[in-house]
Short mmCIF file of C-alpha atoms and ligand atoms in Angstrom, two decimals:
data_model
loop_
_atom_site.label_atom_id
_atom_site.label_comp_id
_atom_site.label_asym_id
_atom_site.label_seq_id
_atom_site.Cartn_x
_atom_site.Cartn_y
_atom_site.Cartn_z
CA MET A 1 35.86 -22.39 16.88
CA LEU A 2 33.40 -20.16 18.42
CA PRO A 3 32.97 -18.09 15.66
CA LYS A 4 32.65 -21.25 13.69
CA ARG A 5 30.18 -22.71 16.07
CA ASN A 6 28.54 -19.44 16.20
CA LYS A 7 28.49 -19.52 12.54
CA MET A 8 27.20 -23.03 12.61
CA LYS A 9 24.79 -22.07 15.21
CA SER A 10 23.71 -19.17 13.27
CA VAL A 11 23.52 -21.36 10.21
CA ARG A 12 21.64 -23.93 12.04
CA ALA A 13 19.61 -21.38 13.79
CA ARG A 14 18.61 -19.67 10.58
CA PRO A 15 17.13 -22.47 8.48
CA LEU A 16 13.54 -22.20 9.62
CA GLU A 17 13.48 -18.49 9.29
CA ALA A 18 15.49 -18.56 6.16
CA GLU A 19 13.36 -21.21 4.60
CA ALA A 20 10.29 -19.27 5.42
CA VAL A 21 11.77 -16.16 3.95
CA HIS A 22 13.14 -18.07 1.03
CA GLY A 23 9.79 -19.83 0.45
CA ILE A 24 7.93 -16.61 0.34
CA GLY A 25 10.49 -15.12 -1.98
CA ALA A 26 10.40 -18.08 -4.32
CA ARG A 27 6.65 -18.08 -4.44
CA LYS A 28 6.69 -14.43 -5.13
CA ASP A 29 9.21 -15.04 -7.89
CA ALA A 30 7.13 -17.85 -9.29
CA GLU A 31 4.03 -15.73 -9.09
CA THR A 32 5.71 -12.86 -10.86
CA GLN A 33 7.06 -15.27 -13.41
CA LEU A 34 3.66 -16.79 -13.83
CA ALA A 35 2.08 -13.37 -14.14
CA GLN A 36 4.71 -12.40 -16.64
CA MET A 37 4.17 -15.60 -18.56
CA GLN A 38 0.43 -15.14 -18.41
CA GLY A 39 0.86 -11.59 -19.66
CA LYS A 40 3.12 -12.77 -22.44
CA TYR A 41 0.75 -15.59 -23.33
CA ARG A 42 -2.20 -13.19 -23.30
CA GLY A 43 -0.20 -10.83 -25.48
CA LEU A 44 0.68 -13.67 -27.83
CA LEU A 45 -2.91 -14.82 -27.92
CA GLU A 46 -4.09 -11.32 -28.63
CA ALA A 47 -1.44 -10.90 -31.32
CA LEU A 48 -2.50 -14.23 -32.77
CA ARG A 49 -6.15 -13.23 -32.68
CA ALA A 50 -5.29 -9.87 -34.19
CA SER A 51 -3.26 -11.47 -36.93
CA GLU A 52 -6.03 -14.00 -37.62
CA ALA A 53 -8.55 -11.16 -37.76
CA LYS A 54 -6.20 -9.29 -40.06
CA PHE A 55 -5.82 -12.39 -42.24
CA ARG A 56 -9.59 -12.78 -42.42
CA ARG A 57 -9.97 -9.09 -43.22
CA ILE A 58 -7.44 -9.35 -46.04
CA ILE A 59 -9.17 -12.42 -47.42
CA GLU A 60 -12.55 -10.73 -47.01
CA SER A 61 -11.58 -7.56 -48.80
CA ALA A 62 -9.73 -9.31 -51.65
CA PRO A 63 -11.14 -8.34 -55.06
CA ASP A 64 -11.04 -11.99 -56.11
CA ALA A 65 -13.11 -14.83 -54.77
CA MET A 66 -10.85 -16.45 -52.13
CA VAL A 67 -11.37 -20.08 -51.19
CA ILE A 68 -9.13 -21.61 -48.49
CA SER A 69 -9.22 -25.38 -48.46
CA ASP A 70 -7.23 -28.21 -46.91
CA LEU A 71 -5.16 -30.62 -48.94
CA ASN A 72 -8.18 -32.91 -49.29
CA GLY A 73 -10.07 -30.14 -51.02
CA ARG A 74 -12.42 -29.40 -48.14
CA ILE A 75 -13.45 -25.75 -48.02
CA LEU A 76 -12.47 -24.05 -44.75
CA LEU A 77 -12.93 -20.38 -45.43
CA ILE A 78 -14.38 -18.19 -48.19
CA ASN A 79 -14.87 -14.47 -48.65
CA ALA A 80 -17.83 -12.29 -49.65
CA GLU A 81 -16.71 -12.20 -53.30
CA THR A 82 -16.97 -16.01 -53.43
CA GLU A 83 -20.55 -15.78 -52.20
CA ARG A 84 -21.31 -13.13 -54.82
CA LEU A 85 -19.57 -14.89 -57.67
CA PHE A 86 -20.86 -18.40 -57.11
CA GLY A 87 -24.24 -17.55 -55.57
CA TYR A 88 -23.72 -19.74 -52.48
CA SER A 89 -23.82 -18.52 -48.87
CA ARG A 90 -20.84 -19.10 -46.59
CA GLU A 91 -22.74 -21.75 -44.63
CA GLU A 92 -23.50 -23.65 -47.82
CA LEU A 93 -19.87 -23.79 -48.89
CA VAL A 94 -17.74 -24.22 -45.76
CA GLY A 95 -17.16 -27.95 -45.21
CA GLN A 96 -17.99 -28.85 -48.84
CA ALA A 97 -15.55 -30.18 -51.44
CA VAL A 98 -14.08 -27.52 -53.76
CA GLU A 99 -15.32 -29.65 -56.70
CA LEU A 100 -18.77 -28.17 -56.01
CA LEU A 101 -17.52 -24.98 -57.66
CA ILE A 102 -16.36 -26.55 -60.92
CA PRO A 103 -18.43 -27.90 -63.83
CA GLU A 104 -19.20 -31.59 -63.64
CA ARG A 105 -17.13 -32.52 -66.71
CA PHE A 106 -13.94 -31.42 -64.90
CA ARG A 107 -14.74 -32.98 -61.53
CA GLY A 108 -13.32 -36.42 -62.35
CA THR A 109 -9.81 -35.18 -63.04
CA HIS A 110 -9.71 -32.47 -60.37
CA PRO A 111 -8.67 -34.58 -57.34
CA GLY A 112 -5.67 -35.86 -59.32
CA HIS A 113 -4.61 -32.29 -60.06
CA ARG A 114 -5.14 -31.40 -56.41
CA ASP A 115 -2.97 -34.30 -55.20
CA ARG A 116 -0.18 -33.30 -57.57
CA TYR A 117 -0.38 -29.77 -56.25
CA ALA A 118 -0.33 -31.01 -52.64
CA ALA A 119 2.87 -32.94 -53.40
CA ASN A 120 4.57 -29.79 -54.66
CA PRO A 121 2.70 -26.77 -53.38
CA ARG A 122 3.91 -23.41 -54.66
CA THR A 123 2.34 -20.19 -55.82
CA ARG A 124 1.22 -20.59 -59.43
CA SER A 125 -1.76 -20.19 -61.67
CA MET A 126 -4.00 -23.19 -62.17
CA GLY A 127 -4.20 -25.01 -65.50
CA GLU A 128 -1.92 -22.69 -67.42
CA GLY A 129 -2.94 -22.50 -71.08
CA LEU A 130 -6.26 -24.19 -70.31
CA GLN A 131 -9.67 -22.62 -70.34
CA LEU A 132 -11.02 -22.88 -66.78
CA PHE A 133 -14.65 -22.49 -65.77
CA GLY A 134 -16.48 -21.89 -62.51
CA LEU A 135 -19.95 -23.29 -61.79
CA ARG A 136 -22.52 -21.13 -60.03
CA LYS A 137 -25.19 -22.45 -57.70
CA ASP A 138 -27.74 -21.87 -60.50
CA ASN A 139 -25.68 -24.25 -62.68
CA THR A 140 -24.43 -21.56 -65.05
CA GLU A 141 -20.76 -21.51 -65.99
CA PHE A 142 -18.35 -18.62 -66.36
CA PRO A 143 -14.70 -18.43 -67.44
CA VAL A 144 -12.22 -17.99 -64.60
CA GLU A 145 -8.57 -17.50 -63.87
CA ILE A 146 -7.28 -19.16 -60.68
CA SER A 147 -4.07 -18.56 -58.71
CA LEU A 148 -3.06 -21.10 -56.11
CA SER A 149 -0.81 -20.52 -53.11
CA PRO A 150 0.08 -22.76 -50.19
CA ILE A 151 -0.43 -21.42 -46.63
CA GLU A 152 1.66 -23.05 -43.92
CA THR A 153 -0.20 -23.35 -40.60
CA PRO A 154 0.53 -25.36 -37.41
CA GLU A 155 -2.27 -27.70 -38.51
CA GLY A 156 -0.59 -28.32 -41.86
CA THR A 157 -0.59 -26.87 -45.35
CA LEU A 158 -3.73 -25.19 -46.64
CA ILE A 159 -4.40 -24.09 -50.20
CA SER A 160 -5.59 -20.61 -51.01
CA SER A 161 -7.30 -20.21 -54.39
CA ALA A 162 -7.87 -16.72 -55.79
CA ILE A 163 -10.62 -17.00 -58.43
CA ARG A 164 -11.26 -14.20 -60.90
CA ASP A 165 -14.27 -13.97 -63.24
CA ILE A 166 -12.81 -13.17 -66.68
CA THR A 167 -16.10 -13.02 -68.62
CA ALA A 168 -15.66 -9.31 -69.41
CA ARG A 169 -12.06 -9.83 -70.53
CA LYS A 170 -13.06 -12.80 -72.71
CA GLU A 171 -15.86 -10.77 -74.26
CA ALA A 172 -13.50 -7.86 -74.91
CA GLN A 173 -10.99 -10.28 -76.50
CA GLU A 174 -13.76 -11.80 -78.59
CA ALA A 175 -14.95 -8.34 -79.70
CA LEU A 176 -11.38 -7.39 -80.56
CA ARG A 177 -10.89 -10.61 -82.57
CA HIS A 178 -14.16 -9.95 -84.37
CA ARG A 179 -13.16 -6.36 -85.13
CA GLU A 180 -9.75 -7.46 -86.36
CA ALA A 181 -11.33 -10.08 -88.62
CA LEU A 182 -13.70 -7.43 -89.99
CA GLU A 183 -10.84 -5.02 -90.54
CA ARG A 184 -8.86 -7.74 -92.30
CA ARG A 185 -11.82 -8.50 -94.54
CA ALA A 186 -12.38 -4.83 -95.26
CA LEU A 187 -8.72 -4.51 -96.18
CA GLU A 188 -8.87 -7.56 -98.45
CA LEU A 189 -12.03 -6.21 -100.04
CA LYS A 190 -10.41 -2.83 -100.55
CA ARG A 191 -7.36 -4.48 -102.08
CA SER A 192 -9.42 -6.58 -104.49
CA ASN A 193 -11.57 -3.53 -105.25
CA ASP A 194 -8.46 -1.52 -105.97
CA ASP A 195 -7.20 -4.31 -108.24
CA LEU A 196 -10.51 -4.45 -110.03
CA GLN A 197 -10.57 -0.71 -110.42
CA GLN A 198 -7.04 -0.72 -111.74
CA PHE A 199 -8.02 -3.40 -114.22
CA ALA A 200 -11.17 -1.54 -115.30
CA TYR A 201 -9.20 1.66 -115.67
CA ILE A 202 -6.47 0.09 -117.83
CA ALA A 203 -8.96 -1.90 -119.91
CA ALA A 204 -11.18 1.14 -120.49
CA HIS A 205 -8.22 3.33 -121.24
CA ASP A 206 -6.67 0.86 -123.69
CA LEU A 207 -10.01 0.21 -125.37
CA GLN A 208 -10.43 3.86 -126.16
CA GLU A 209 -7.85 3.90 -128.94
CA PRO A 210 -9.11 1.01 -131.13
CA LEU A 211 -12.65 2.14 -130.43
CA ARG A 212 -11.87 5.62 -131.69
CA MET A 213 -10.66 3.95 -134.90
CA VAL A 214 -13.85 1.89 -135.29
CA ALA A 215 -16.01 4.96 -134.58
CA SER A 216 -14.23 7.24 -137.01
CA TYR A 217 -14.12 4.67 -139.83
CA THR A 218 -17.76 3.68 -139.48
CA GLN A 219 -18.59 7.38 -139.49
CA LEU A 220 -16.48 7.80 -142.62
CA LEU A 221 -18.28 4.84 -144.23
CA ALA A 222 -21.62 6.40 -143.38
CA LYS A 223 -20.62 9.76 -144.79
CA ARG A 224 -19.05 8.46 -148.00
CA TYR A 225 -21.33 5.59 -148.92
CA LYS A 226 -24.76 6.68 -147.67
CA GLY A 227 -27.19 6.17 -150.56
CA ARG A 228 -24.52 4.54 -152.71
CA LEU A 229 -25.05 1.01 -151.48
CA ASP A 230 -28.45 -0.52 -150.84
CA SER A 231 -30.78 0.56 -148.00
CA ASP A 232 -29.77 -2.43 -145.85
CA ALA A 233 -26.14 -1.30 -145.98
CA ASP A 234 -27.17 2.21 -144.87
CA GLU A 235 -29.07 0.73 -141.96
CA PHE A 236 -26.22 -1.57 -140.93
CA ILE A 237 -23.67 1.21 -141.07
CA ALA A 238 -25.95 3.41 -138.94
CA TYR A 239 -26.15 0.64 -136.33
CA ALA A 240 -22.38 0.32 -136.33
CA VAL A 241 -21.95 4.09 -135.86
CA ASP A 242 -24.50 4.12 -133.03
CA GLY A 243 -22.90 1.09 -131.36
CA ALA A 244 -19.45 2.65 -131.51
CA HIS A 245 -20.75 5.90 -130.00
CA ARG A 246 -22.52 4.08 -127.22
CA MET A 247 -19.42 2.15 -126.41
CA GLN A 248 -17.43 5.38 -126.32
CA ARG A 249 -19.89 6.87 -123.83
CA LEU A 250 -19.78 3.72 -121.71
CA ILE A 251 -16.02 3.70 -121.63
CA GLY A 252 -15.94 7.41 -120.85
CA ASP A 253 -18.33 6.90 -117.91
CA LEU A 254 -16.41 3.85 -116.72
CA LEU A 255 -13.22 5.89 -116.71
CA ALA A 256 -14.99 8.66 -114.78
CA TYR A 257 -16.07 6.07 -112.22
CA CYS A 258 -12.54 4.69 -111.87
CA ARG A 259 -11.09 8.18 -111.57
CA VAL A 260 -13.23 9.02 -108.51
CA GLY A 261 -11.01 6.82 -106.39
CA THR A 262 -7.71 7.11 -108.24
CA THR A 263 -7.28 10.65 -109.47
CA GLY A 264 -9.34 12.66 -106.98
CA ASN A 265 -8.02 15.96 -105.60
CA ASP A 266 -7.44 16.84 -101.96
CA PHE A 267 -10.36 17.89 -99.79
CA ARG A 268 -10.49 21.65 -99.27
CA GLU A 269 -12.96 24.20 -98.01
CA THR A 270 -15.27 24.44 -100.99
CA SER A 271 -18.33 26.56 -101.65
CA SER A 272 -21.00 24.05 -102.57
CA GLU A 273 -22.97 26.94 -104.04
CA ALA A 274 -20.12 27.73 -106.43
CA ALA A 275 -19.91 24.02 -107.32
CA LEU A 276 -23.63 23.97 -108.12
CA GLU A 277 -23.32 27.15 -110.22
CA GLN A 278 -20.52 25.51 -112.22
CA ALA A 279 -22.62 22.36 -112.74
CA LEU A 280 -25.55 24.50 -113.94
CA LEU A 281 -23.26 26.28 -116.35
CA ASN A 282 -22.16 22.92 -117.77
CA LEU A 283 -25.81 21.88 -118.09
CA GLN A 284 -26.95 25.21 -119.49
CA SER A 285 -28.05 24.00 -122.92
CA ALA A 286 -29.84 20.90 -121.56
CA ILE A 287 -31.72 23.05 -119.03
CA GLN A 288 -32.67 25.59 -121.68
CA GLU A 289 -33.82 22.91 -124.11
CA SER A 290 -36.04 21.37 -121.46
CA GLY A 291 -37.63 24.73 -120.67
CA GLY A 292 -37.01 23.95 -116.99
CA ALA A 293 -35.71 25.94 -114.06
CA VAL A 294 -33.25 25.07 -111.33
CA THR A 295 -33.44 27.00 -108.04
CA HIS A 296 -31.49 26.68 -104.83
CA ASP A 297 -31.28 27.86 -101.22
CA PRO A 298 -28.06 29.39 -99.88
CA LEU A 299 -25.62 26.48 -99.80
CA PRO A 300 -22.81 25.95 -97.27
CA VAL A 301 -19.04 25.78 -97.48
CA VAL A 302 -18.01 22.15 -97.12
CA ILE A 303 -14.78 20.20 -97.01
CA ALA A 304 -14.66 18.51 -100.39
CA ASP A 305 -12.96 17.83 -103.68
CA SER A 306 -14.48 20.72 -105.65
CA ILE A 307 -14.28 19.00 -109.05
CA GLN A 308 -16.08 15.94 -107.75
CA LEU A 309 -18.69 18.12 -106.07
CA VAL A 310 -19.40 19.76 -109.45
CA GLN A 311 -19.66 16.29 -110.99
CA LEU A 312 -22.06 15.18 -108.24
CA PHE A 313 -24.41 18.15 -108.78
CA GLN A 314 -24.11 17.85 -112.54
CA ASN A 315 -25.13 14.17 -112.60
CA LEU A 316 -28.05 14.72 -110.19
CA VAL A 317 -29.42 17.91 -111.76
CA GLY A 318 -28.77 16.41 -115.22
CA ASN A 319 -30.89 13.36 -114.30
CA ALA A 320 -33.60 15.58 -112.79
CA ILE A 321 -33.86 17.35 -116.14
CA LYS A 322 -33.49 14.18 -118.22
CA TYR A 323 -36.09 12.07 -116.41
CA ARG A 324 -38.76 14.78 -116.53
CA SER A 325 -42.45 14.21 -116.86
CA ALA A 326 -44.81 16.03 -119.19
CA GLU A 327 -44.50 19.10 -116.95
CA SER A 328 -41.60 21.43 -117.49
CA PRO A 329 -38.90 20.44 -115.04
CA ARG A 330 -38.62 22.27 -111.71
CA VAL A 331 -35.52 21.37 -109.74
CA HIS A 332 -34.64 22.70 -106.30
CA VAL A 333 -31.37 22.21 -104.43
CA SER A 334 -31.06 22.80 -100.70
CA ALA A 335 -28.88 21.79 -97.76
CA GLY A 336 -29.44 21.43 -94.03
CA LYS A 337 -27.50 20.14 -91.09
CA ASN A 338 -28.63 17.13 -89.12
CA GLY A 339 -27.71 16.23 -85.56
CA ALA A 340 -24.91 13.89 -86.60
CA MET A 341 -22.67 16.75 -87.77
CA GLU A 342 -23.44 16.19 -91.43
CA TRP A 343 -24.64 18.41 -94.22
CA ILE A 344 -27.55 16.82 -96.02
CA PHE A 345 -27.98 18.05 -99.59
CA SER A 346 -31.20 17.43 -101.45
CA ILE A 347 -31.99 17.70 -105.17
CA ARG A 348 -35.76 17.68 -105.61
CA ASP A 349 -37.49 17.34 -108.98
CA ASN A 350 -41.02 17.08 -110.31
CA GLY A 351 -40.09 14.36 -112.81
CA LEU A 352 -41.16 10.78 -113.51
CA GLY A 353 -40.40 9.50 -110.04
CA ILE A 354 -39.04 6.05 -109.14
CA ASP A 355 -40.77 2.97 -107.81
CA PRO A 356 -39.52 2.35 -104.20
CA GLN A 357 -38.44 -1.20 -105.14
CA TYR A 358 -35.65 0.36 -107.26
CA PHE A 359 -34.35 2.82 -104.64
CA GLU A 360 -31.23 0.69 -104.02
CA LYS A 361 -30.83 -0.78 -107.45
CA ILE A 362 -30.43 2.48 -109.36
CA PHE A 363 -27.15 3.19 -107.53
CA GLY A 364 -25.66 -0.03 -108.93
CA MET A 365 -23.37 -0.09 -111.96
CA PHE A 366 -25.21 -0.23 -115.35
CA GLN A 367 -28.62 -0.25 -113.64
CA ARG A 368 -31.25 1.62 -115.62
CA LEU A 369 -35.00 1.79 -115.33
CA HIS A 370 -35.48 3.16 -118.82
CA GLY A 371 -34.62 1.80 -122.24
CA ARG A 372 -32.14 3.44 -124.58
CA ASP A 373 -34.89 4.38 -126.99
CA GLU A 374 -36.58 6.37 -124.20
CA PHE A 375 -33.58 8.07 -122.62
CA SER A 376 -29.93 7.87 -123.50
CA GLY A 377 -27.55 6.84 -120.75
CA THR A 378 -25.17 4.19 -119.49
CA GLY A 379 -26.46 3.53 -115.96
CA ILE A 380 -23.20 4.69 -114.38
CA GLY A 381 -24.06 8.28 -113.36
CA LEU A 382 -25.59 7.49 -109.96
CA THR A 383 -22.87 4.91 -109.23
CA VAL A 384 -20.33 7.70 -109.72
CA CYS A 385 -22.39 10.00 -107.42
CA LYS A 386 -22.51 7.39 -104.69
CA LYS A 387 -18.81 6.72 -104.98
CA ILE A 388 -18.04 10.45 -104.72
CA ALA A 389 -20.24 10.78 -101.60
CA GLU A 390 -18.56 7.74 -100.03
CA ARG A 391 -15.08 8.97 -100.88
CA HIS A 392 -16.00 12.05 -98.82
CA GLY A 393 -17.10 9.85 -95.90
CA GLY A 394 -20.74 10.42 -96.78
CA ARG A 395 -23.67 8.48 -98.25
CA MET A 396 -26.47 8.71 -100.81
CA TRP A 397 -30.10 7.75 -101.04
CA VAL A 398 -33.34 8.64 -102.75
CA GLU A 399 -36.96 9.25 -101.84
CA SER A 400 -39.57 9.27 -104.55
CA GLU A 401 -43.12 8.70 -105.55
CA PRO A 402 -43.74 7.56 -109.12
CA GLY A 403 -45.51 10.27 -111.08
CA LYS A 404 -44.74 12.96 -108.49
CA GLY A 405 -41.01 13.39 -108.62
CA SER A 406 -37.88 12.34 -106.74
CA THR A 407 -35.56 13.82 -104.16
CA PHE A 408 -31.98 12.61 -104.24
CA TYR A 409 -29.99 13.15 -101.04
CA PHE A 410 -26.31 13.05 -100.28
CA ALA A 411 -24.75 13.57 -96.87
CA LEU A 412 -21.25 14.98 -96.36
CA PRO A 413 -19.53 15.02 -92.98
CA GLU A 414 -19.17 18.58 -91.74
CA ARG A 415 -15.48 18.17 -90.93
CA GLY A 416 -14.59 16.39 -94.18
P1 ADP B 501 -28.30 6.84 -116.58
O1 ADP B 501 -28.94 8.15 -116.39
O2 ADP B 501 -27.11 6.89 -117.43
O3 ADP B 501 -29.24 5.76 -116.95
P2 ADP B 501 -27.89 6.83 -113.72
O4 ADP B 501 -27.03 5.93 -112.92
O5 ADP B 501 -27.66 8.29 -113.61
O6 ADP B 501 -27.71 6.32 -115.19
O7 ADP B 501 -29.39 6.54 -113.34
C1 ADP B 501 -29.84 5.19 -113.22
C2 ADP B 501 -31.34 5.13 -113.44
O8 ADP B 501 -32.03 5.76 -112.38
C3 ADP B 501 -31.78 5.88 -114.66
O9 ADP B 501 -31.70 5.03 -115.80
C4 ADP B 501 -33.22 6.23 -114.33
O10 ADP B 501 -34.04 5.15 -114.64
C5 ADP B 501 -33.21 6.40 -112.83
N1 ADP B 501 -33.13 7.82 -112.43
C6 ADP B 501 -32.04 8.54 -112.12
N2 ADP B 501 -32.35 9.80 -111.76
C7 ADP B 501 -33.67 9.90 -111.85
C8 ADP B 501 -34.62 10.95 -111.61
N3 ADP B 501 -34.24 12.15 -111.20
N4 ADP B 501 -35.93 10.68 -111.79
C9 ADP B 501 -36.33 9.47 -112.18
N5 ADP B 501 -35.51 8.44 -112.44
C10 ADP B 501 -34.19 8.64 -112.27
#
């Protein structure tokens, strides 16, 4: 028993001490626990603060305007891009309804859309297929694209809207549409031009044969019956012969015009000086008859269809000789490069000159400033020249002063 009593005694004897010891221990435990909990809580709080700061930083540095709102559409948080895009300061926006940022005509329906989104919040773009607009503080509108995502927080679901200004993209799309429409029209125009050219070519070609018959038989009539019928008949037959010849020239020129586009040769390195020499050779008798002189500077090698280049020089120098004034014709051909990587050729004469009001007109088909009785011609020569220049990627124009002479220019791209 003793031991038991002893034990009891000791048990009974210990409580005060033990309790004291135990109390201290427990408090210490509790304190440590508390300290640990406080540490943990502090850590959690810091982590929370850090993650909130991180969240704000992410929102802040987003390339889009970010607007965080509650399910009632009240703005809670915005970033710098929102301030920049909409022209409001943070203070002006936080606490306001998101409808402030949309044009008035959409405001009526917006809360309904918002409620539907709140009922089924998920990440998606707003108003798919619709054209959305933002409204700046200065009341101007701009096209936008908006992505919505729900953010779950202990206080409930928030809505994050990423708003992107798509003005530049819209403008680029518009420019592309415009360019495509232009290209389509150019293609249609080219097609109808090609058709027309084809038609003109066939018609002119097929007309040649019966015309040759008319020309040769009227000529035969003139030869055989001149002076055998009355004077009226001689006159009428002469008109018929002249008419047939004129029509032959017209058809020949028309065919030459059609051939520029259809039967041209490839572009090769071509000496423009050699082309001019060839043209002068072809014009030799006309130049000699006129008592004129054609001079030229050294001329460059260009990328061209050599036959068409000869034709170009021949028409221009031929005109310079044909449309001469009372002075004997002086024609000078030269070429120089301009900044835009082109060779500019000029054919200068001292002839009749052209009134500036006709500078454009003379390049049109059948356009003539002189009557047939003054100068022969069909009014197609310059049209052919212009078409040749354009086929080479170049252009043509004229400068002139009536009574002083004219300078015809054509530009050819240096690289063909
Ligand atoms: P054509 O010589 O057959 O009439 P073109 O197309 O070559 O046809 O010329 C059109 C018109 O331009 C001519 O009728 C003439 O009135 C005018 N023209 C052309 N070249 C010259 C020039 N060098 N000087 C003055 N007028 C010119």
